Amino acid sequence: GCPDDSILVQYEVQNGEDKDREIALYSMPLGGAVSVTVGMVRSSFPPPGHYHFRFKAPTSDGSFGGWVWIDLASDQDFVPVYNG
């Protein structure tokens, strides 16, 4: 479960070889927000360091297996919701 006024975020860190991949979840507080921005993800991201965030987004016609990775340019950009 997830506390009220928060969402579960699944992430994968892709560095180096496949054996170094890390997939995990964390609970991100929403603070009353109804949408999530890149800045909210960046400020709540648990592992320390500097990251390039890429988000999974559904395709409108189901092409590419139903989803694509997107890069958002600004911390004010809204993060897409995929399967949730």
PDB file of N, CA and C in Angstrom:
ATOM      1  N   GLY A   1       0.791  -1.179   0.000  1.00  0.00           N
ATOM      2  CA  GLY A   1       0.000   0.000   0.000  1.00  0.00           C
ATOM      3  C   GLY A   1       0.835   1.244   0.000  1.00  0.00           C
ATOM      4  N   CYS A   2       0.125   2.310  -0.134  1.00  0.00           N
ATOM      5  CA  CYS A   2       0.741   3.621  -0.238  1.00  0.00           C
ATOM      6  C   CYS A   2      -0.049   4.577   0.654  1.00  0.00           C
ATOM      7  N   PRO A   3       0.630   5.426   1.409  1.00  0.00           N
ATOM      8  CA  PRO A   3      -0.104   6.375   2.250  1.00  0.00           C
ATOM      9  C   PRO A   3      -1.006   7.281   1.411  1.00  0.00           C
ATOM     10  N   ASP A   4      -2.092   7.775   2.029  1.00  0.00           N
ATOM     11  CA  ASP A   4      -2.935   8.748   1.342  1.00  0.00           C
ATOM     12  C   ASP A   4      -2.076   9.928   0.908  1.00  0.00           C
ATOM     13  N   ASP A   5      -2.459  10.570  -0.180  1.00  0.00           N
ATOM     14  CA  ASP A   5      -1.755  11.731  -0.725  1.00  0.00           C
ATOM     15  C   ASP A   5      -0.330  11.386  -1.175  1.00  0.00           C
ATOM     16  N   SER A   6      -0.172  10.166  -1.682  1.00  0.00           N
ATOM     17  CA  SER A   6       1.111   9.768  -2.269  1.00  0.00           C
ATOM     18  C   SER A   6       0.835   8.717  -3.342  1.00  0.00           C
ATOM     19  N   ILE A   7       1.833   8.481  -4.181  1.00  0.00           N
ATOM     20  CA  ILE A   7       1.720   7.461  -5.224  1.00  0.00           C
ATOM     21  C   ILE A   7       2.964   6.587  -5.206  1.00  0.00           C
ATOM     22  N   LEU A   8       2.823   5.380  -5.734  1.00  0.00           N
ATOM     23  CA  LEU A   8       3.983   4.507  -5.891  1.00  0.00           C
ATOM     24  C   LEU A   8       4.636   4.790  -7.235  1.00  0.00           C
ATOM     25  N   VAL A   9       5.948   4.951  -7.213  1.00  0.00           N
ATOM     26  CA  VAL A   9       6.724   5.198  -8.424  1.00  0.00           C
ATOM     27  C   VAL A   9       7.670   4.025  -8.624  1.00  0.00           C
ATOM     28  N   GLN A  10       7.606   3.401  -9.787  1.00  0.00           N
ATOM     29  CA  GLN A  10       8.542   2.326 -10.119  1.00  0.00           C
ATOM     30  C   GLN A  10       9.653   2.934 -10.950  1.00  0.00           C
ATOM     31  N   TYR A  11      10.885   2.570 -10.628  1.00  0.00           N
ATOM     32  CA  TYR A  11      12.010   3.077 -11.404  1.00  0.00           C
ATOM     33  C   TYR A  11      13.016   1.976 -11.671  1.00  0.00           C
ATOM     34  N   GLU A  12      13.825   2.227 -12.685  1.00  0.00           N
ATOM     35  CA  GLU A  12      14.893   1.310 -13.049  1.00  0.00           C
ATOM     36  C   GLU A  12      16.140   2.145 -13.325  1.00  0.00           C
ATOM     37  N   VAL A  13      17.234   1.808 -12.669  1.00  0.00           N
ATOM     38  CA  VAL A  13      18.507   2.476 -12.906  1.00  0.00           C
ATOM     39  C   VAL A  13      19.279   1.611 -13.886  1.00  0.00           C
ATOM     40  N   GLN A  14      19.631   2.190 -15.028  1.00  0.00           N
ATOM     41  CA  GLN A  14      20.315   1.443 -16.090  1.00  0.00           C
ATOM     42  C   GLN A  14      21.730   1.983 -16.259  1.00  0.00           C
ATOM     43  N   ASN A  15      22.659   1.379 -15.583  1.00  0.00           N
ATOM     44  CA  ASN A  15      24.061   1.755 -15.722  1.00  0.00           C
ATOM     45  C   ASN A  15      24.878   0.510 -15.971  1.00  0.00           C
ATOM     46  N   GLY A  16      25.844   0.630 -16.837  1.00  0.00           N
ATOM     47  CA  GLY A  16      26.752  -0.481 -17.050  1.00  0.00           C
ATOM     48  C   GLY A  16      26.063  -1.686 -17.661  1.00  0.00           C
ATOM     49  N   GLU A  17      26.319  -2.827 -17.091  1.00  0.00           N
ATOM     50  CA  GLU A  17      25.829  -4.092 -17.631  1.00  0.00           C
ATOM     51  C   GLU A  17      24.441  -4.429 -17.084  1.00  0.00           C
ATOM     52  N   ASP A  18      23.787  -5.380 -17.760  1.00  0.00           N
ATOM     53  CA  ASP A  18      22.446  -5.798 -17.328  1.00  0.00           C
ATOM     54  C   ASP A  18      22.419  -6.251 -15.878  1.00  0.00           C
ATOM     55  N   LYS A  19      23.494  -6.879 -15.417  1.00  0.00           N
ATOM     56  CA  LYS A  19      23.519  -7.361 -14.027  1.00  0.00           C
ATOM     57  C   LYS A  19      23.523  -6.202 -13.025  1.00  0.00           C
ATOM     58  N   ASP A  20      23.843  -4.987 -13.468  1.00  0.00           N
ATOM     59  CA  ASP A  20      23.881  -3.822 -12.588  1.00  0.00           C
ATOM     60  C   ASP A  20      22.544  -3.086 -12.528  1.00  0.00           C
ATOM     61  N   ARG A  21      21.552  -3.582 -13.259  1.00  0.00           N
ATOM     62  CA  ARG A  21      20.257  -2.916 -13.272  1.00  0.00           C
ATOM     63  C   ARG A  21      19.577  -3.035 -11.921  1.00  0.00           C
ATOM     64  N   GLU A  22      18.895  -2.001 -11.553  1.00  0.00           N
ATOM     65  CA  GLU A  22      18.153  -1.977 -10.291  1.00  0.00           C
ATOM     66  C   GLU A  22      16.726  -1.544 -10.591  1.00  0.00           C
ATOM     67  N   ILE A  23      15.765  -2.353 -10.195  1.00  0.00           N
ATOM     68  CA  ILE A  23      14.351  -1.998 -10.337  1.00  0.00           C
ATOM     69  C   ILE A  23      13.765  -1.933  -8.936  1.00  0.00           C
ATOM     70  N   ALA A  24      13.087  -0.844  -8.643  1.00  0.00           N
ATOM     71  CA  ALA A  24      12.564  -0.662  -7.295  1.00  0.00           C
ATOM     72  C   ALA A  24      11.324   0.238  -7.331  1.00  0.00           C
ATOM     73  N   LEU A  25      10.683   0.359  -6.197  1.00  0.00           N
ATOM     74  CA  LEU A  25       9.525   1.233  -5.995  1.00  0.00           C
ATOM     75  C   LEU A  25       9.796   2.165  -4.829  1.00  0.00           C
ATOM     76  N   TYR A  26       9.190   3.341  -4.882  1.00  0.00           N
ATOM     77  CA  TYR A  26       9.178   4.194  -3.700  1.00  0.00           C
ATOM     78  C   TYR A  26       7.869   4.968  -3.651  1.00  0.00           C
ATOM     79  N   SER A  27       7.500   5.376  -2.473  1.00  0.00           N
ATOM     80  CA  SER A  27       6.290   6.149  -2.266  1.00  0.00           C
ATOM     81  C   SER A  27       6.632   7.631  -2.367  1.00  0.00           C
ATOM     82  N   MET A  28       6.000   8.327  -3.311  1.00  0.00           N
ATOM     83  CA  MET A  28       6.267   9.747  -3.518  1.00  0.00           C
ATOM     84  C   MET A  28       5.100  10.565  -2.979  1.00  0.00           C
ATOM     85  N   PRO A  29       5.364  11.462  -2.019  1.00  0.00           N
ATOM     86  CA  PRO A  29       4.292  12.310  -1.501  1.00  0.00           C
ATOM     87  C   PRO A  29       3.827  13.300  -2.566  1.00  0.00           C
ATOM     88  N   LEU A  30       2.511  13.509  -2.643  1.00  0.00           N
ATOM     89  CA  LEU A  30       1.960  14.428  -3.635  1.00  0.00           C
ATOM     90  C   LEU A  30       1.765  15.840  -3.088  1.00  0.00           C
ATOM     91  N   GLY A  31       1.672  15.978  -1.783  1.00  0.00           N
ATOM     92  CA  GLY A  31       1.499  17.310  -1.210  1.00  0.00           C
ATOM     93  C   GLY A  31       0.265  18.026  -1.724  1.00  0.00           C
ATOM     94  N   GLY A  32      -0.786  17.277  -2.018  1.00  0.00           N
ATOM     95  CA  GLY A  32      -2.028  17.879  -2.504  1.00  0.00           C
ATOM     96  C   GLY A  32      -2.079  18.056  -4.008  1.00  0.00           C
ATOM     97  N   ALA A  33      -0.995  17.782  -4.719  1.00  0.00           N
ATOM     98  CA  ALA A  33      -0.973  17.940  -6.176  1.00  0.00           C
ATOM     99  C   ALA A  33      -1.850  16.886  -6.839  1.00  0.00           C
ATOM    100  N   VAL A  34      -2.438  17.229  -7.980  1.00  0.00           N
ATOM    101  CA  VAL A  34      -3.240  16.272  -8.726  1.00  0.00           C
ATOM    102  C   VAL A  34      -2.475  15.700  -9.913  1.00  0.00           C
ATOM    103  N   SER A  35      -1.363  16.325 -10.285  1.00  0.00           N
ATOM    104  CA  SER A  35      -0.492  15.840 -11.352  1.00  0.00           C
ATOM    105  C   SER A  35       0.938  15.833 -10.840  1.00  0.00           C
ATOM    106  N   VAL A  36       1.774  15.028 -11.477  1.00  0.00           N
ATOM    107  CA  VAL A  36       3.173  14.887 -11.070  1.00  0.00           C
ATOM    108  C   VAL A  36       4.067  15.548 -12.108  1.00  0.00           C
ATOM    109  N   THR A  37       5.025  16.338 -11.656  1.00  0.00           N
ATOM    110  CA  THR A  37       5.985  16.969 -12.553  1.00  0.00           C
ATOM    111  C   THR A  37       7.350  16.286 -12.433  1.00  0.00           C
ATOM    112  N   VAL A  38       8.194  16.526 -13.418  1.00  0.00           N
ATOM    113  CA  VAL A  38       9.554  16.002 -13.378  1.00  0.00           C
ATOM    114  C   VAL A  38      10.265  16.506 -12.118  1.00  0.00           C
ATOM    115  N   GLY A  39      10.064  17.745 -11.760  1.00  0.00           N
ATOM    116  CA  GLY A  39      10.690  18.315 -10.561  1.00  0.00           C
ATOM    117  C   GLY A  39      10.284  17.591  -9.292  1.00  0.00           C
ATOM    118  N   MET A  40       9.030  17.168  -9.209  1.00  0.00           N
ATOM    119  CA  MET A  40       8.569  16.415  -8.037  1.00  0.00           C
ATOM    120  C   MET A  40       9.281  15.072  -7.964  1.00  0.00           C
ATOM    121  N   VAL A  41       9.424  14.405  -9.118  1.00  0.00           N
ATOM    122  CA  VAL A  41      10.125  13.121  -9.142  1.00  0.00           C
ATOM    123  C   VAL A  41      11.589  13.334  -8.752  1.00  0.00           C
ATOM    124  N   ARG A  42      12.220  14.341  -9.347  1.00  0.00           N
ATOM    125  CA  ARG A  42      13.638  14.622  -9.071  1.00  0.00           C
ATOM    126  C   ARG A  42      13.879  14.913  -7.575  1.00  0.00           C
ATOM    127  N   SER A  43      13.017  15.719  -6.972  1.00  0.00           N
ATOM    128  CA  SER A  43      13.245  16.111  -5.572  1.00  0.00           C
ATOM    129  C   SER A  43      12.952  14.987  -4.586  1.00  0.00           C
ATOM    130  N   SER A  44      12.142  14.005  -4.994  1.00  0.00           N
ATOM    131  CA  SER A  44      11.806  12.915  -4.074  1.00  0.00           C
ATOM    132  C   SER A  44      12.564  11.624  -4.388  1.00  0.00           C
ATOM    133  N   PHE A  45      13.379  11.625  -5.451  1.00  0.00           N
ATOM    134  CA  PHE A  45      14.044  10.404  -5.888  1.00  0.00           C
ATOM    135  C   PHE A  45      15.016   9.923  -4.823  1.00  0.00           C
ATOM    136  N   PRO A  46      14.876   8.654  -4.368  1.00  0.00           N
ATOM    137  CA  PRO A  46      15.644   8.198  -3.203  1.00  0.00           C
ATOM    138  C   PRO A  46      17.155   8.017  -3.403  1.00  0.00           C
ATOM    139  N   PRO A  47      17.635   7.429  -4.524  1.00  0.00           N
ATOM    140  CA  PRO A  47      19.094   7.255  -4.609  1.00  0.00           C
ATOM    141  C   PRO A  47      19.799   8.599  -4.819  1.00  0.00           C
ATOM    142  N   PRO A  48      20.882   8.830  -4.106  1.00  0.00           N
ATOM    143  CA  PRO A  48      21.616  10.081  -4.306  1.00  0.00           C
ATOM    144  C   PRO A  48      22.292  10.095  -5.674  1.00  0.00           C
ATOM    145  N   GLY A  49      22.516  11.265  -6.210  1.00  0.00           N
ATOM    146  CA  GLY A  49      23.221  11.400  -7.478  1.00  0.00           C
ATOM    147  C   GLY A  49      22.453  12.254  -8.467  1.00  0.00           C
ATOM    148  N   HIS A  50      23.030  12.394  -9.640  1.00  0.00           N
ATOM    149  CA  HIS A  50      22.418  13.160 -10.727  1.00  0.00           C
ATOM    150  C   HIS A  50      21.947  12.167 -11.776  1.00  0.00           C
ATOM    151  N   TYR A  51      20.689  12.298 -12.187  1.00  0.00           N
ATOM    152  CA  TYR A  51      20.091  11.334 -13.091  1.00  0.00           C
ATOM    153  C   TYR A  51      19.426  12.011 -14.280  1.00  0.00           C
ATOM    154  N   HIS A  52      19.402  11.296 -15.396  1.00  0.00           N
ATOM    155  CA  HIS A  52      18.598  11.671 -16.548  1.00  0.00           C
ATOM    156  C   HIS A  52      17.320  10.848 -16.430  1.00  0.00           C
ATOM    157  N   PHE A  53      16.187  11.518 -16.316  1.00  0.00           N
ATOM    158  CA  PHE A  53      14.917  10.811 -16.151  1.00  0.00           C
ATOM    159  C   PHE A  53      14.256  10.597 -17.505  1.00  0.00           C
ATOM    160  N   ARG A  54      13.830   9.387 -17.733  1.00  0.00           N
ATOM    161  CA  ARG A  54      13.115   8.989 -18.943  1.00  0.00           C
ATOM    162  C   ARG A  54      11.840   8.299 -18.460  1.00  0.00           C
ATOM    163  N   PHE A  55      10.709   8.644 -19.087  1.00  0.00           N
ATOM    164  CA  PHE A  55       9.419   8.157 -18.613  1.00  0.00           C
ATOM    165  C   PHE A  55       8.735   7.287 -19.658  1.00  0.00           C
ATOM    166  N   LYS A  56       8.068   6.251 -19.185  1.00  0.00           N
ATOM    167  CA  LYS A  56       7.319   5.346 -20.041  1.00  0.00           C
ATOM    168  C   LYS A  56       5.952   5.971 -20.308  1.00  0.00           C
ATOM    169  N   ALA A  57       5.590   6.064 -21.591  1.00  0.00           N
ATOM    170  CA  ALA A  57       4.303   6.663 -21.957  1.00  0.00           C
ATOM    171  C   ALA A  57       3.562   5.739 -22.912  1.00  0.00           C
ATOM    172  N   PRO A  58       2.244   5.634 -22.754  1.00  0.00           N
ATOM    173  CA  PRO A  58       1.470   4.772 -23.657  1.00  0.00           C
ATOM    174  C   PRO A  58       1.393   5.387 -25.050  1.00  0.00           C
ATOM    175  N   THR A  59       1.353   4.527 -26.070  1.00  0.00           N
ATOM    176  CA  THR A  59       1.118   5.008 -27.433  1.00  0.00           C
ATOM    177  C   THR A  59      -0.380   4.982 -27.699  1.00  0.00           C
ATOM    178  N   SER A  60      -0.849   5.949 -28.463  1.00  0.00           N
ATOM    179  CA  SER A  60      -2.296   6.067 -28.684  1.00  0.00           C
ATOM    180  C   SER A  60      -2.855   4.939 -29.537  1.00  0.00           C
ATOM    181  N   ASP A  61      -2.007   4.338 -30.394  1.00  0.00           N
ATOM    182  CA  ASP A  61      -2.498   3.298 -31.298  1.00  0.00           C
ATOM    183  C   ASP A  61      -1.971   1.902 -30.963  1.00  0.00           C
ATOM    184  N   GLY A  62      -1.282   1.758 -29.836  1.00  0.00           N
ATOM    185  CA  GLY A  62      -0.763   0.463 -29.430  1.00  0.00           C
ATOM    186  C   GLY A  62       0.516   0.043 -30.136  1.00  0.00           C
ATOM    187  N   SER A  63       1.077   0.930 -30.956  1.00  0.00           N
ATOM    188  CA  SER A  63       2.320   0.587 -31.657  1.00  0.00           C
ATOM    189  C   SER A  63       3.482   0.507 -30.668  1.00  0.00           C
ATOM    190  N   PHE A  64       4.567  -0.075 -31.104  1.00  0.00           N
ATOM    191  CA  PHE A  64       5.778  -0.236 -30.294  1.00  0.00           C
ATOM    192  C   PHE A  64       5.502  -0.999 -28.994  1.00  0.00           C
ATOM    193  N   GLY A  65       4.608  -1.956 -29.051  1.00  0.00           N
ATOM    194  CA  GLY A  65       4.279  -2.735 -27.863  1.00  0.00           C
ATOM    195  C   GLY A  65       3.368  -2.005 -26.899  1.00  0.00           C
ATOM    196  N   GLY A  66       2.820  -0.867 -27.316  1.00  0.00           N
ATOM    197  CA  GLY A  66       1.885  -0.114 -26.482  1.00  0.00           C
ATOM    198  C   GLY A  66       2.508   1.003 -25.658  1.00  0.00           C
ATOM    199  N   TRP A  67       3.849   1.160 -25.740  1.00  0.00           N
ATOM    200  CA  TRP A  67       4.494   2.222 -24.960  1.00  0.00           C
ATOM    201  C   TRP A  67       5.816   2.643 -25.604  1.00  0.00           C
ATOM    202  N   VAL A  68       6.266   3.851 -25.236  1.00  0.00           N
ATOM    203  CA  VAL A  68       7.559   4.390 -25.667  1.00  0.00           C
ATOM    204  C   VAL A  68       8.206   5.099 -24.483  1.00  0.00           C
ATOM    205  N   TRP A  69       9.528   5.270 -24.551  1.00  0.00           N
ATOM    206  CA  TRP A  69      10.238   6.088 -23.560  1.00  0.00           C
ATOM    207  C   TRP A  69      10.216   7.532 -24.047  1.00  0.00           C
ATOM    208  N   ILE A  70       9.970   8.480 -23.149  1.00  0.00           N
ATOM    209  CA  ILE A  70      10.033   9.893 -23.519  1.00  0.00           C
ATOM    210  C   ILE A  70      10.954  10.634 -22.558  1.00  0.00           C
ATOM    211  N   ASP A  71      11.608  11.645 -23.082  1.00  0.00           N
ATOM    212  CA  ASP A  71      12.453  12.539 -22.298  1.00  0.00           C
ATOM    213  C   ASP A  71      11.722  13.865 -22.187  1.00  0.00           C
ATOM    214  N   LEU A  72      11.607  14.384 -20.990  1.00  0.00           N
ATOM    215  CA  LEU A  72      10.943  15.665 -20.779  1.00  0.00           C
ATOM    216  C   LEU A  72      12.000  16.725 -20.502  1.00  0.00           C
ATOM    217  N   ALA A  73      11.831  17.912 -21.089  1.00  0.00           N
ATOM    218  CA  ALA A  73      12.872  18.937 -21.087  1.00  0.00           C
ATOM    219  C   ALA A  73      12.936  19.773 -19.816  1.00  0.00           C
ATOM    220  N   SER A  74      11.850  19.883 -19.098  1.00  0.00           N
ATOM    221  CA  SER A  74      11.779  20.829 -17.986  1.00  0.00           C
ATOM    222  C   SER A  74      11.255  20.164 -16.721  1.00  0.00           C
ATOM    223  N   ASP A  75      11.712  20.646 -15.579  1.00  0.00           N
ATOM    224  CA  ASP A  75      11.190  20.154 -14.305  1.00  0.00           C
ATOM    225  C   ASP A  75       9.710  20.479 -14.129  1.00  0.00           C
ATOM    226  N   GLN A  76       9.171  21.410 -14.920  1.00  0.00           N
ATOM    227  CA  GLN A  76       7.755  21.778 -14.842  1.00  0.00           C
ATOM    228  C   GLN A  76       6.877  20.890 -15.725  1.00  0.00           C
ATOM    229  N   ASP A  77       7.482  20.054 -16.590  1.00  0.00           N
ATOM    230  CA  ASP A  77       6.715  19.163 -17.455  1.00  0.00           C
ATOM    231  C   ASP A  77       5.967  18.128 -16.633  1.00  0.00           C
ATOM    232  N   PHE A  78       4.767  17.783 -17.068  1.00  0.00           N
ATOM    233  CA  PHE A  78       3.971  16.765 -16.391  1.00  0.00           C
ATOM    234  C   PHE A  78       4.430  15.374 -16.823  1.00  0.00           C
ATOM    235  N   VAL A  79       4.536  14.487 -15.856  1.00  0.00           N
ATOM    236  CA  VAL A  79       4.974  13.108 -16.087  1.00  0.00           C
ATOM    237  C   VAL A  79       3.775  12.292 -16.562  1.00  0.00           C
ATOM    238  N   PRO A  80       3.963  11.481 -17.628  1.00  0.00           N
ATOM    239  CA  PRO A  80       2.857  10.638 -18.085  1.00  0.00           C
ATOM    240  C   PRO A  80       2.570   9.509 -17.099  1.00  0.00           C
ATOM    241  N   VAL A  81       1.359   9.025 -17.117  1.00  0.00           N
ATOM    242  CA  VAL A  81       0.972   7.874 -16.292  1.00  0.00           C
ATOM    243  C   VAL A  81       0.897   6.665 -17.210  1.00  0.00           C
ATOM    244  N   TYR A  82       1.552   5.598 -16.817  1.00  0.00           N
ATOM    245  CA  TYR A  82       1.513   4.372 -17.617  1.00  0.00           C
ATOM    246  C   TYR A  82       1.025   3.235 -16.739  1.00  0.00           C
ATOM    247  N   ASN A  83      -0.063   2.593 -17.160  1.00  0.00           N
ATOM    248  CA  ASN A  83      -0.642   1.462 -16.421  1.00  0.00           C
ATOM    249  C   ASN A  83      -0.894   1.778 -14.953  1.00  0.00           C
ATOM    250  N   GLY A  84      -1.416   2.911 -14.685  1.00  0.00           N
ATOM    251  CA  GLY A  84      -1.710   3.159 -13.301  1.00  0.00           C
ATOM    252  C   GLY A  84      -2.305   4.456 -13.062  1.00  0.00           C
TER     253      GLY A  84
END
